[in-house]
Short mmCIF file of N, CA and C in Angstrom, two decimals:
data_model
loop_
_atom_site.label_atom_id
_atom_site.label_comp_id
_atom_site.label_asym_id
_atom_site.label_seq_id
_atom_site.Cartn_x
_atom_site.Cartn_y
_atom_site.Cartn_z
N MET A 563 21.58 -9.08 38.17
CA MET A 563 21.81 -10.20 38.98
C MET A 563 22.37 -11.65 38.83
N VAL A 564 23.15 -11.55 37.11
CA VAL A 564 24.54 -12.23 37.18
C VAL A 564 25.96 -11.81 38.43
N ILE A 565 25.91 -10.40 38.25
CA ILE A 565 26.48 -10.16 38.99
C ILE A 565 26.22 -10.28 40.61
N ARG A 566 25.46 -10.95 40.87
CA ARG A 566 25.24 -10.65 42.36
C ARG A 566 25.62 -12.55 42.46
N VAL A 567 25.50 -13.32 42.22
CA VAL A 567 25.58 -14.16 41.61
C VAL A 567 26.73 -14.49 42.00
N ARG A 568 27.87 -14.22 40.73
CA ARG A 568 29.02 -14.53 40.99
C ARG A 568 30.17 -13.83 42.08
N PHE A 569 29.79 -12.09 42.77
CA PHE A 569 29.94 -11.86 43.53
C PHE A 569 29.62 -11.47 44.05
N PRO A 570 28.92 -12.58 45.16
CA PRO A 570 27.93 -12.60 46.49
C PRO A 570 28.06 -11.36 47.74
N GLY A 571 30.01 -11.73 47.79
CA GLY A 571 30.68 -10.70 48.52
C GLY A 571 30.33 -9.26 48.75
N ILE A 572 29.72 -8.65 47.48
CA ILE A 572 29.95 -7.37 46.54
C ILE A 572 28.57 -6.39 46.67
N SER A 573 28.77 -5.44 47.47
CA SER A 573 27.17 -4.90 46.87
C SER A 573 27.19 -3.99 46.43
N ILE A 574 26.27 -3.54 45.33
CA ILE A 574 26.87 -2.94 44.25
C ILE A 574 25.93 -2.12 43.79
N GLY A 575 24.67 -1.98 44.37
CA GLY A 575 23.55 -1.15 44.59
C GLY A 575 22.87 -1.05 42.95
N ASN A 576 22.10 -0.16 41.99
CA ASN A 576 21.63 -0.09 41.44
C ASN A 576 21.47 0.44 39.56
N SER A 577 22.68 0.75 39.50
CA SER A 577 23.41 2.30 39.39
C SER A 577 24.18 1.93 38.37
N TRP A 578 24.43 1.46 36.54
CA TRP A 578 25.19 1.21 35.98
C TRP A 578 26.68 1.96 36.65
N PRO A 579 26.61 3.39 36.83
CA PRO A 579 28.14 3.94 36.75
C PRO A 579 28.75 3.22 38.06
N ASN A 580 27.97 3.07 39.10
CA ASN A 580 28.39 2.39 40.17
C ASN A 580 28.44 1.04 39.78
N ILE A 581 27.97 0.04 39.45
CA ILE A 581 28.20 -1.23 39.32
C ILE A 581 29.88 -1.03 38.34
N VAL A 582 29.51 0.12 37.50
CA VAL A 582 30.78 -0.59 37.43
C VAL A 582 32.42 -0.02 37.27
N ASN A 583 31.72 1.20 38.57
CA ASN A 583 32.79 1.56 39.41
C ASN A 583 33.23 0.36 39.99
N ILE A 584 32.43 -0.49 40.73
CA ILE A 584 32.99 -1.51 41.92
C ILE A 584 33.73 -2.24 40.92
N LEU A 585 33.00 -2.95 40.10
CA LEU A 585 33.44 -3.96 39.38
C LEU A 585 35.11 -3.68 38.39
N GLY A 586 35.14 -2.21 38.71
CA GLY A 586 36.60 -1.99 37.71
C GLY A 586 37.42 -1.84 38.46
N ASN A 587 37.04 -2.28 40.15
CA ASN A 587 38.36 -1.81 41.12
C ASN A 587 37.92 -3.12 41.75
N HIS A 588 37.10 -4.66 41.43
CA HIS A 588 37.16 -5.08 42.48
C HIS A 588 38.62 -6.16 42.11
N LYS A 589 39.66 -6.41 43.07
CA LYS A 589 40.70 -7.07 42.57
C LYS A 589 39.90 -8.83 43.55
N PRO A 590 40.08 -9.55 42.15
CA PRO A 590 39.98 -11.37 43.06
C PRO A 590 41.27 -12.06 43.58
N ARG A 591 40.98 -12.59 44.34
CA ARG A 591 41.89 -13.64 44.99
C ARG A 591 42.38 -14.06 44.11
N LEU A 592 43.33 -14.58 44.18
CA LEU A 592 43.99 -15.11 43.57
C LEU A 592 44.86 -16.05 44.50
N TYR A 593 44.96 -17.62 43.83
CA TYR A 593 45.29 -19.02 44.90
C TYR A 593 46.59 -19.21 43.74
N HIS A 594 47.14 -19.99 45.15
CA HIS A 594 48.00 -21.15 44.18
C HIS A 594 48.77 -22.44 44.79
N HIS A 595 48.86 -23.28 44.18
CA HIS A 595 49.16 -24.42 44.98
C HIS A 595 50.26 -25.22 44.05
N ILE A 596 51.48 -25.78 44.51
CA ILE A 596 52.31 -25.91 44.38
C ILE A 596 51.61 -27.36 43.71
N VAL A 597 52.23 -27.92 42.81
CA VAL A 597 51.59 -28.66 41.88
C VAL A 597 52.96 -29.76 41.73
N GLN A 598 53.12 -30.97 41.78
CA GLN A 598 54.07 -32.12 41.84
C GLN A 598 53.73 -33.40 41.77
N TRP A 599 54.53 -34.03 41.26
CA TRP A 599 53.62 -35.42 41.12
C TRP A 599 53.82 -36.37 42.55
N LYS A 600 52.99 -37.12 43.22
CA LYS A 600 53.33 -37.69 44.52
C LYS A 600 52.85 -39.12 44.57
N PHE A 601 54.78 -39.72 45.35
CA PHE A 601 54.58 -41.32 45.19
C PHE A 601 53.32 -41.70 45.62
N PRO A 602 53.22 -42.97 44.85
CA PRO A 602 51.85 -43.43 46.17
C PRO A 602 52.22 -44.02 47.23
N ARG A 603 51.25 -44.77 47.63
CA ARG A 603 51.10 -44.81 49.30
C ARG A 603 52.43 -46.84 48.78
N GLU A 604 52.66 -46.89 50.09
CA GLU A 604 52.47 -47.86 50.28
C GLU A 604 52.35 -49.34 49.61
N GLY A 605 51.94 -50.34 48.76
CA GLY A 605 51.14 -50.99 48.23
C GLY A 605 50.76 -50.63 47.19
N GLN A 606 50.34 -49.71 47.19
CA GLN A 606 49.78 -49.29 45.72
C GLN A 606 50.52 -48.93 44.26
N LEU A 607 49.67 -48.83 43.73
CA LEU A 607 50.38 -47.97 42.15
C LEU A 607 49.66 -47.48 41.40
N LYS A 608 50.69 -46.40 40.85
CA LYS A 608 50.07 -45.03 39.92
C LYS A 608 49.79 -45.68 39.23
N CYS A 609 49.24 -44.87 37.98
CA CYS A 609 49.16 -44.72 36.91
C CYS A 609 48.43 -42.98 36.28
N ASN A 610 49.58 -42.72 35.51
CA ASN A 610 48.78 -41.29 34.85
C ASN A 610 48.06 -41.30 33.71
N THR A 611 47.26 -41.01 33.44
CA THR A 611 46.59 -41.12 31.54
C THR A 611 47.09 -39.81 31.04
N ASP A 612 47.27 -39.56 29.81
CA ASP A 612 46.70 -38.08 29.58
C ASP A 612 46.41 -38.51 27.56
N GLY A 613 45.80 -37.45 26.82
CA GLY A 613 45.08 -37.62 25.55
C GLY A 613 45.56 -36.44 24.98
N ALA A 614 46.37 -36.47 24.23
CA ALA A 614 46.31 -35.19 22.97
C ALA A 614 45.68 -34.70 22.05
N SER A 615 45.07 -34.05 21.81
CA SER A 615 44.48 -34.22 20.61
C SER A 615 44.80 -32.38 19.55
N LYS A 616 45.59 -32.52 18.70
CA LYS A 616 45.57 -31.39 18.31
C LYS A 616 45.11 -31.15 16.98
N GLY A 617 43.86 -30.20 17.70
CA GLY A 617 42.38 -29.53 16.99
C GLY A 617 41.79 -30.53 17.88
N ASN A 618 40.55 -29.91 17.36
CA ASN A 618 39.23 -30.78 18.45
C ASN A 618 37.87 -30.63 17.31
N PRO A 619 37.94 -31.68 16.87
CA PRO A 619 38.40 -32.89 16.72
C PRO A 619 39.61 -33.20 15.55
N GLY A 620 40.30 -33.79 16.35
CA GLY A 620 42.27 -33.60 15.27
C GLY A 620 42.92 -34.88 15.40
N GLU A 621 44.00 -34.89 15.12
CA GLU A 621 44.84 -36.12 15.13
C GLU A 621 45.27 -35.85 16.86
N SER A 622 45.26 -37.58 16.77
CA SER A 622 45.58 -37.87 18.74
C SER A 622 46.75 -38.71 18.63
N ALA A 623 45.97 -38.78 20.26
CA ALA A 623 47.50 -39.85 20.47
C ALA A 623 47.11 -39.64 22.29
N TYR A 624 47.18 -41.28 22.62
CA TYR A 624 46.67 -41.18 24.39
C TYR A 624 48.47 -41.50 25.04
N GLY A 625 48.79 -41.27 26.27
CA GLY A 625 49.69 -42.12 26.81
C GLY A 625 49.70 -42.46 28.19
N PHE A 626 49.99 -43.43 28.95
CA PHE A 626 50.06 -43.40 30.14
C PHE A 626 51.17 -44.62 30.93
N CYS A 627 51.25 -44.48 32.14
CA CYS A 627 52.49 -44.74 32.80
C CYS A 627 52.11 -45.24 33.67
N PHE A 628 52.91 -46.61 34.56
CA PHE A 628 52.44 -47.12 35.97
C PHE A 628 54.23 -47.38 36.38
N LYS A 629 53.82 -46.66 37.83
CA LYS A 629 54.69 -46.69 38.54
C LYS A 629 55.24 -47.15 39.71
N ASP A 630 55.81 -47.02 40.57
CA ASP A 630 55.90 -47.88 41.83
C ASP A 630 56.07 -46.80 43.09
N LYS A 631 56.06 -47.46 44.40
CA LYS A 631 56.32 -46.64 45.47
C LYS A 631 57.38 -45.92 45.93
N HIS A 632 57.99 -46.24 44.75
CA HIS A 632 59.66 -46.09 45.12
C HIS A 632 59.42 -44.87 43.29
N GLY A 633 58.94 -44.20 42.45
CA GLY A 633 57.87 -43.38 41.06
C GLY A 633 59.31 -44.25 40.12
N ASP A 634 59.44 -45.61 40.40
CA ASP A 634 59.90 -46.33 39.02
C ASP A 634 59.02 -47.26 38.77
N LEU A 635 59.68 -46.63 36.79
CA LEU A 635 58.26 -47.39 35.85
C LEU A 635 58.12 -48.53 36.15
N ILE A 636 56.95 -49.02 35.60
CA ILE A 636 56.47 -50.27 35.08
C ILE A 636 56.60 -50.81 33.94
N TYR A 637 55.66 -49.73 33.19
CA TYR A 637 55.26 -49.55 32.13
C TYR A 637 54.94 -49.09 32.01
N ALA A 638 54.70 -48.27 30.39
CA ALA A 638 54.64 -47.07 29.70
C ALA A 638 53.56 -47.39 28.63
N GLN A 639 52.42 -46.58 27.71
CA GLN A 639 52.41 -47.14 26.53
C GLN A 639 52.16 -45.87 26.08
N ALA A 640 52.23 -44.98 24.63
CA ALA A 640 51.81 -44.87 24.39
C ALA A 640 51.15 -44.99 22.67
N LYS A 641 50.19 -44.33 22.02
CA LYS A 641 49.21 -44.41 20.68
C LYS A 641 48.36 -43.74 20.14
N GLY A 642 49.30 -43.33 18.96
CA GLY A 642 48.07 -42.74 17.99
C GLY A 642 46.88 -43.35 17.79
N ILE A 643 45.74 -42.33 18.07
CA ILE A 643 44.32 -43.11 17.36
C ILE A 643 43.84 -42.18 16.58
N ALA A 644 44.45 -41.46 15.13
CA ALA A 644 43.65 -40.85 14.19
C ALA A 644 43.01 -39.72 15.04
N ILE A 645 41.91 -39.68 14.21
CA ILE A 645 41.26 -37.92 14.25
C ILE A 645 40.17 -39.06 15.82
N ALA A 646 40.23 -37.98 16.82
CA ALA A 646 39.69 -37.63 18.27
C ALA A 646 39.06 -36.27 18.63
N THR A 647 38.19 -36.38 19.38
CA THR A 647 38.22 -35.27 20.72
C THR A 647 39.00 -35.51 21.70
N ASN A 648 39.26 -33.75 22.10
CA ASN A 648 40.18 -34.37 23.91
C ASN A 648 39.27 -34.90 25.12
N ILE A 649 38.32 -34.80 25.16
CA ILE A 649 37.92 -36.01 25.86
C ILE A 649 37.71 -37.64 25.32
N GLU A 650 37.48 -37.40 24.18
CA GLU A 650 37.31 -38.96 23.51
C GLU A 650 39.01 -39.71 23.89
N VAL A 651 39.96 -39.08 23.37
CA VAL A 651 41.51 -39.57 23.48
C VAL A 651 41.61 -39.50 25.36
N GLU A 652 41.05 -38.53 25.72
CA GLU A 652 41.49 -38.81 27.23
C GLU A 652 40.57 -39.94 27.99
N ALA A 653 39.46 -40.34 27.40
CA ALA A 653 38.76 -41.94 27.95
C ALA A 653 39.61 -42.51 27.15
N ARG A 654 40.12 -43.13 26.25
CA ARG A 654 40.76 -43.87 25.51
C ARG A 654 42.34 -44.39 26.34
N ALA A 655 42.41 -42.90 27.10
CA ALA A 655 43.74 -43.03 27.92
C ALA A 655 43.23 -44.64 28.59
N ILE A 656 42.42 -44.06 29.49
CA ILE A 656 41.96 -44.36 30.71
C ILE A 656 41.41 -46.12 30.38
N GLN A 657 41.29 -46.18 29.73
CA GLN A 657 40.38 -47.57 28.83
C GLN A 657 42.02 -48.38 28.70
N ALA A 658 42.92 -48.03 28.24
CA ALA A 658 43.60 -48.62 27.48
C ALA A 658 44.53 -48.65 29.45
N ALA A 659 44.92 -48.14 30.25
CA ALA A 659 45.43 -48.37 31.12
C ALA A 659 44.68 -49.58 31.97
N LEU A 660 43.50 -49.06 32.13
CA LEU A 660 42.66 -50.13 32.88
C LEU A 660 42.75 -51.81 32.38
N SER A 661 42.80 -51.86 30.55
CA SER A 661 43.00 -53.09 29.86
C SER A 661 44.30 -53.57 30.50
N ILE A 662 45.26 -53.11 30.47
CA ILE A 662 46.43 -53.57 30.50
C ILE A 662 47.07 -53.60 31.88
N SER A 663 46.37 -53.30 32.94
CA SER A 663 45.87 -53.02 34.36
C SER A 663 45.12 -54.72 35.13
N ALA A 664 44.38 -54.66 34.58
CA ALA A 664 43.65 -56.41 34.12
C ALA A 664 44.97 -56.77 33.35
N LYS A 665 45.65 -57.36 32.46
CA LYS A 665 46.22 -58.30 32.05
C LYS A 665 47.26 -58.47 32.85
N LYS A 666 47.79 -57.26 33.57
CA LYS A 666 49.22 -57.77 33.81
C LYS A 666 48.59 -57.81 35.44
N GLY A 667 47.99 -57.77 35.93
CA GLY A 667 46.99 -58.39 37.61
C GLY A 667 47.46 -57.82 38.56
N PHE A 668 47.47 -55.63 38.27
CA PHE A 668 48.12 -54.68 39.09
C PHE A 668 46.91 -54.31 40.16
N GLN A 669 47.45 -54.61 41.16
CA GLN A 669 46.64 -54.42 42.34
C GLN A 669 46.64 -53.13 42.99
N ASN A 670 45.61 -52.33 43.50
CA ASN A 670 45.88 -51.54 44.65
C ASN A 670 45.98 -50.38 43.78
N LEU A 671 45.25 -50.02 42.41
CA LEU A 671 46.22 -48.87 41.79
C LEU A 671 44.96 -47.48 41.66
N VAL A 672 45.66 -46.39 41.84
CA VAL A 672 45.68 -45.68 41.68
C VAL A 672 45.83 -44.69 40.35
N ILE A 673 44.30 -44.18 39.73
CA ILE A 673 44.67 -43.23 38.40
C ILE A 673 44.53 -41.98 38.60
N GLU A 674 45.16 -40.95 37.83
CA GLU A 674 45.65 -39.63 38.12
C GLU A 674 44.92 -39.35 36.47
N THR A 675 44.40 -38.53 36.19
CA THR A 675 44.19 -38.35 35.27
C THR A 675 43.76 -36.33 34.96
N ASP A 676 44.67 -35.43 33.86
CA ASP A 676 44.30 -34.18 34.15
C ASP A 676 42.77 -33.92 33.53
N SER A 677 42.38 -34.24 33.02
CA SER A 677 40.85 -33.84 33.30
C SER A 677 39.86 -33.95 34.13
N MET A 678 39.19 -33.00 34.33
CA MET A 678 38.82 -32.60 35.43
C MET A 678 37.15 -33.08 35.17
N SER A 679 37.05 -33.24 33.49
CA SER A 679 35.35 -33.18 33.15
C SER A 679 35.21 -35.26 32.97
N LEU A 680 36.58 -35.78 32.31
CA LEU A 680 36.26 -37.18 32.03
C LEU A 680 36.16 -38.11 34.24
N MET A 681 37.13 -37.24 34.77
CA MET A 681 36.82 -37.81 36.24
C MET A 681 35.17 -37.77 36.27
N LYS A 682 35.21 -36.50 37.18
CA LYS A 682 33.21 -36.93 36.55
C LYS A 682 32.64 -37.03 36.45
N MET A 683 32.95 -37.68 34.61
CA MET A 683 32.16 -38.49 34.41
C MET A 683 32.36 -39.96 35.68
N ILE A 684 33.26 -40.46 35.19
CA ILE A 684 33.68 -41.53 35.98
C ILE A 684 33.24 -41.24 37.10
N LEU A 685 33.08 -40.57 37.90
CA LEU A 685 32.73 -40.72 39.30
C LEU A 685 31.11 -40.63 38.75
N LYS A 686 30.68 -40.46 37.90
CA LYS A 686 29.40 -40.11 37.84
C LYS A 686 28.74 -38.94 38.68
N THR A 687 29.37 -38.02 38.74
CA THR A 687 28.63 -36.56 39.14
C THR A 687 27.80 -35.92 37.95
N TRP A 688 28.64 -36.35 36.53
CA TRP A 688 28.37 -35.11 35.43
C TRP A 688 28.21 -36.17 34.60
N ARG A 689 26.78 -36.21 33.12
CA ARG A 689 26.59 -36.17 32.37
C ARG A 689 27.59 -37.13 31.42
N ILE A 690 27.23 -38.20 30.32
CA ILE A 690 28.49 -38.57 29.80
C ILE A 690 27.54 -38.64 28.59
N PRO A 691 28.59 -37.98 27.49
CA PRO A 691 28.21 -37.61 26.15
C PRO A 691 28.46 -38.92 25.66
N TRP A 692 27.20 -39.18 24.52
CA TRP A 692 26.97 -40.61 23.54
C TRP A 692 27.79 -40.98 23.34
N LYS A 693 28.75 -39.14 22.48
CA LYS A 693 29.62 -40.02 21.44
C LYS A 693 30.87 -41.34 22.98
N ILE A 694 31.19 -40.99 23.65
CA ILE A 694 31.97 -41.86 24.42
C ILE A 694 31.28 -42.68 25.79
N ALA A 695 30.40 -42.92 25.35
CA ALA A 695 29.24 -43.58 26.51
C ALA A 695 29.78 -45.10 27.01
N GLU A 696 30.25 -46.07 25.30
CA GLU A 696 30.60 -46.90 25.23
C GLU A 696 31.69 -47.88 26.02
N ILE A 697 33.01 -46.50 25.99
CA ILE A 697 34.20 -46.71 26.78
C ILE A 697 33.99 -46.04 27.81
N LEU A 698 32.94 -45.50 28.97
CA LEU A 698 32.88 -44.90 29.96
C LEU A 698 31.87 -45.99 30.32
N GLU A 699 30.86 -46.84 29.62
CA GLU A 699 30.89 -47.86 30.50
C GLU A 699 31.71 -48.94 30.42
N TYR A 700 32.43 -49.28 29.77
CA TYR A 700 34.00 -49.78 30.10
C TYR A 700 34.78 -49.35 31.68
N ILE A 701 34.97 -48.05 30.90
CA ILE A 701 35.68 -47.93 32.48
C ILE A 701 35.14 -48.11 33.85
N ILE A 702 34.34 -47.51 33.79
CA ILE A 702 33.23 -47.43 35.29
C ILE A 702 33.60 -48.96 35.73
N ARG A 703 32.82 -50.02 34.49
CA ARG A 703 33.02 -51.59 34.87
C ARG A 703 34.53 -51.69 35.63
N GLU A 704 35.11 -51.72 35.11
CA GLU A 704 36.56 -51.88 35.00
C GLU A 704 37.07 -51.27 36.63
N VAL A 705 36.60 -49.97 37.04
CA VAL A 705 37.17 -49.52 38.23
C VAL A 705 36.51 -49.89 39.04
N GLU A 706 35.06 -50.55 39.55
CA GLU A 706 34.04 -50.75 40.36
C GLU A 706 34.72 -52.65 40.58
N GLN A 707 35.18 -53.04 39.09
CA GLN A 707 35.77 -54.31 39.52
C GLN A 707 37.26 -54.76 40.49
N GLN A 708 38.37 -53.64 39.59
CA GLN A 708 39.66 -53.33 39.54
C GLN A 708 40.28 -53.20 40.56
N GLN A 709 38.69 -51.86 41.33
CA GLN A 709 38.75 -51.45 43.23
C GLN A 709 39.84 -50.09 42.60
N VAL A 710 39.59 -49.74 41.91
CA VAL A 710 40.94 -48.44 41.17
C VAL A 710 40.26 -47.07 41.77
N THR A 711 40.71 -46.14 42.32
CA THR A 711 41.01 -44.67 43.09
C THR A 711 40.71 -44.31 41.40
N ILE A 712 39.70 -42.93 41.26
CA ILE A 712 40.06 -42.81 39.85
C ILE A 712 40.38 -40.57 41.03
N LYS A 713 41.50 -39.85 40.20
CA LYS A 713 41.72 -38.90 41.06
C LYS A 713 42.30 -37.86 39.83
N HIS A 714 41.92 -36.25 39.73
CA HIS A 714 42.30 -35.29 39.62
C HIS A 714 44.17 -34.74 39.37
N ILE A 715 45.06 -34.64 38.75
CA ILE A 715 46.24 -34.47 38.75
C ILE A 715 46.11 -33.11 37.74
N TYR A 716 46.59 -32.23 37.97
CA TYR A 716 47.07 -30.95 37.38
C TYR A 716 48.59 -31.50 36.32
N ARG A 717 48.12 -30.85 35.57
CA ARG A 717 48.81 -31.07 34.11
C ARG A 717 50.42 -31.15 34.07
N GLU A 718 50.87 -29.83 35.21
CA GLU A 718 51.93 -29.86 35.20
C GLU A 718 52.68 -31.21 36.62
N GLY A 719 51.92 -31.70 36.98
CA GLY A 719 51.85 -32.95 37.97
C GLY A 719 52.14 -34.84 36.82
N ASN A 720 51.10 -34.24 35.45
CA ASN A 720 51.35 -35.20 34.86
C ASN A 720 51.94 -34.90 33.52
N GLN A 721 53.37 -34.89 33.73
CA GLN A 721 54.01 -34.69 32.71
C GLN A 721 54.64 -35.78 31.98
N MET A 722 55.03 -37.01 31.98
CA MET A 722 55.38 -37.94 32.14
C MET A 722 54.39 -38.61 30.71
N ALA A 723 52.53 -38.86 31.73
CA ALA A 723 52.25 -39.37 30.68
C ALA A 723 51.53 -37.70 29.56
N TYR A 724 51.68 -36.94 29.90
CA TYR A 724 51.57 -35.82 28.67
C TYR A 724 53.21 -35.75 27.43
N TYR A 725 54.34 -35.74 27.84
CA TYR A 725 55.23 -36.29 27.39
C TYR A 725 54.49 -37.33 26.27
N LEU A 726 54.37 -38.86 26.64
CA LEU A 726 54.24 -39.46 25.75
C LEU A 726 53.23 -39.52 25.12
N ALA A 727 52.15 -38.76 25.31
CA ALA A 727 50.69 -38.34 24.28
C ALA A 727 51.40 -37.39 23.43
N ASN A 728 52.23 -36.46 23.20
CA ASN A 728 52.48 -35.52 22.30
C ASN A 728 53.16 -36.54 21.29
N LEU A 729 54.45 -37.40 21.85
CA LEU A 729 55.05 -38.15 21.76
C LEU A 729 54.89 -39.07 20.52
N ALA A 730 53.48 -39.77 20.78
CA ALA A 730 52.35 -40.58 19.84
C ALA A 730 51.78 -40.06 18.64
N ILE A 731 51.61 -38.58 18.91
CA ILE A 731 50.82 -37.83 17.46
C ILE A 731 51.13 -38.68 16.83
N GLY A 732 50.89 -38.96 15.63
CA GLY A 732 51.44 -39.12 14.26
C GLY A 732 51.57 -40.71 14.28
N GLN A 733 51.70 -41.17 14.88
CA GLN A 733 52.57 -43.03 14.81
C GLN A 733 51.55 -44.04 15.14
N THR A 734 51.40 -45.02 14.16
CA THR A 734 50.58 -45.96 13.80
C THR A 734 50.84 -47.22 14.82
N GLU A 735 51.68 -46.84 15.43
CA GLU A 735 52.47 -48.59 15.90
C GLU A 735 52.33 -47.97 17.47
N ILE A 736 51.79 -49.06 18.72
CA ILE A 736 51.74 -48.62 19.99
C ILE A 736 53.18 -48.93 20.66
N GLN A 737 53.59 -48.02 21.30
CA GLN A 737 54.71 -48.06 22.11
C GLN A 737 54.31 -47.63 22.93
N GLU A 738 55.65 -49.01 23.89
CA GLU A 738 56.13 -49.60 24.99
C GLU A 738 57.18 -49.48 25.42
N TYR A 739 56.90 -49.49 27.70
CA TYR A 739 58.28 -49.38 27.60
C TYR A 739 58.04 -49.97 28.89
N GLU A 740 59.02 -50.53 29.34
CA GLU A 740 59.04 -51.25 30.51
C GLU A 740 60.97 -50.52 31.54
N ASN A 741 60.65 -49.37 31.05
CA ASN A 741 62.12 -48.60 32.35
C ASN A 741 62.15 -47.79 31.71
N PHE A 742 62.72 -46.61 32.16
CA PHE A 742 63.09 -45.54 31.86
C PHE A 742 63.93 -45.29 30.93
N THR A 743 65.12 -46.06 30.64
CA THR A 743 66.42 -46.13 30.00
C THR A 743 65.67 -46.41 28.59
N GLU A 744 64.82 -46.87 27.70
CA GLU A 744 63.85 -47.21 27.10
C GLU A 744 63.71 -45.87 26.17
#
């Protein structure tokens, strides 16, 4: 039954040797995508966020960066947060980015995260774990108030936030940057 659900296009029959033979010769379709960071549209800002956890839970940090329509850095932040799970630190990255966005009065913000799970929780298509419920309540409220768009991006397109998050592991101070030369 599982095979029929997983591979609906394959007629497998009922004998075990036949099933083994068919699945042994099965060649899955491979897909490829070109993954790169894309510039925000005119009038938009883009914020890429990432969390890093060395173990789950383990020593963790987050990083995020705001860029304008030309791809120029407006603001970036990274901070170590001691022991956390991967989903918790991803959520804290978005929470901190939304807090900075509100303080600086950023408008028309698009947040990109490489955590598909977290994006689905924010968009209310997945249940929220109790451990991050308070953080996600804040995120959902701010996303609605600030009219933020949340999108998924593959890790390869999220390299600056990934770099910032990994750089901050073990750091206790908030690291802030306002241009690429810092």
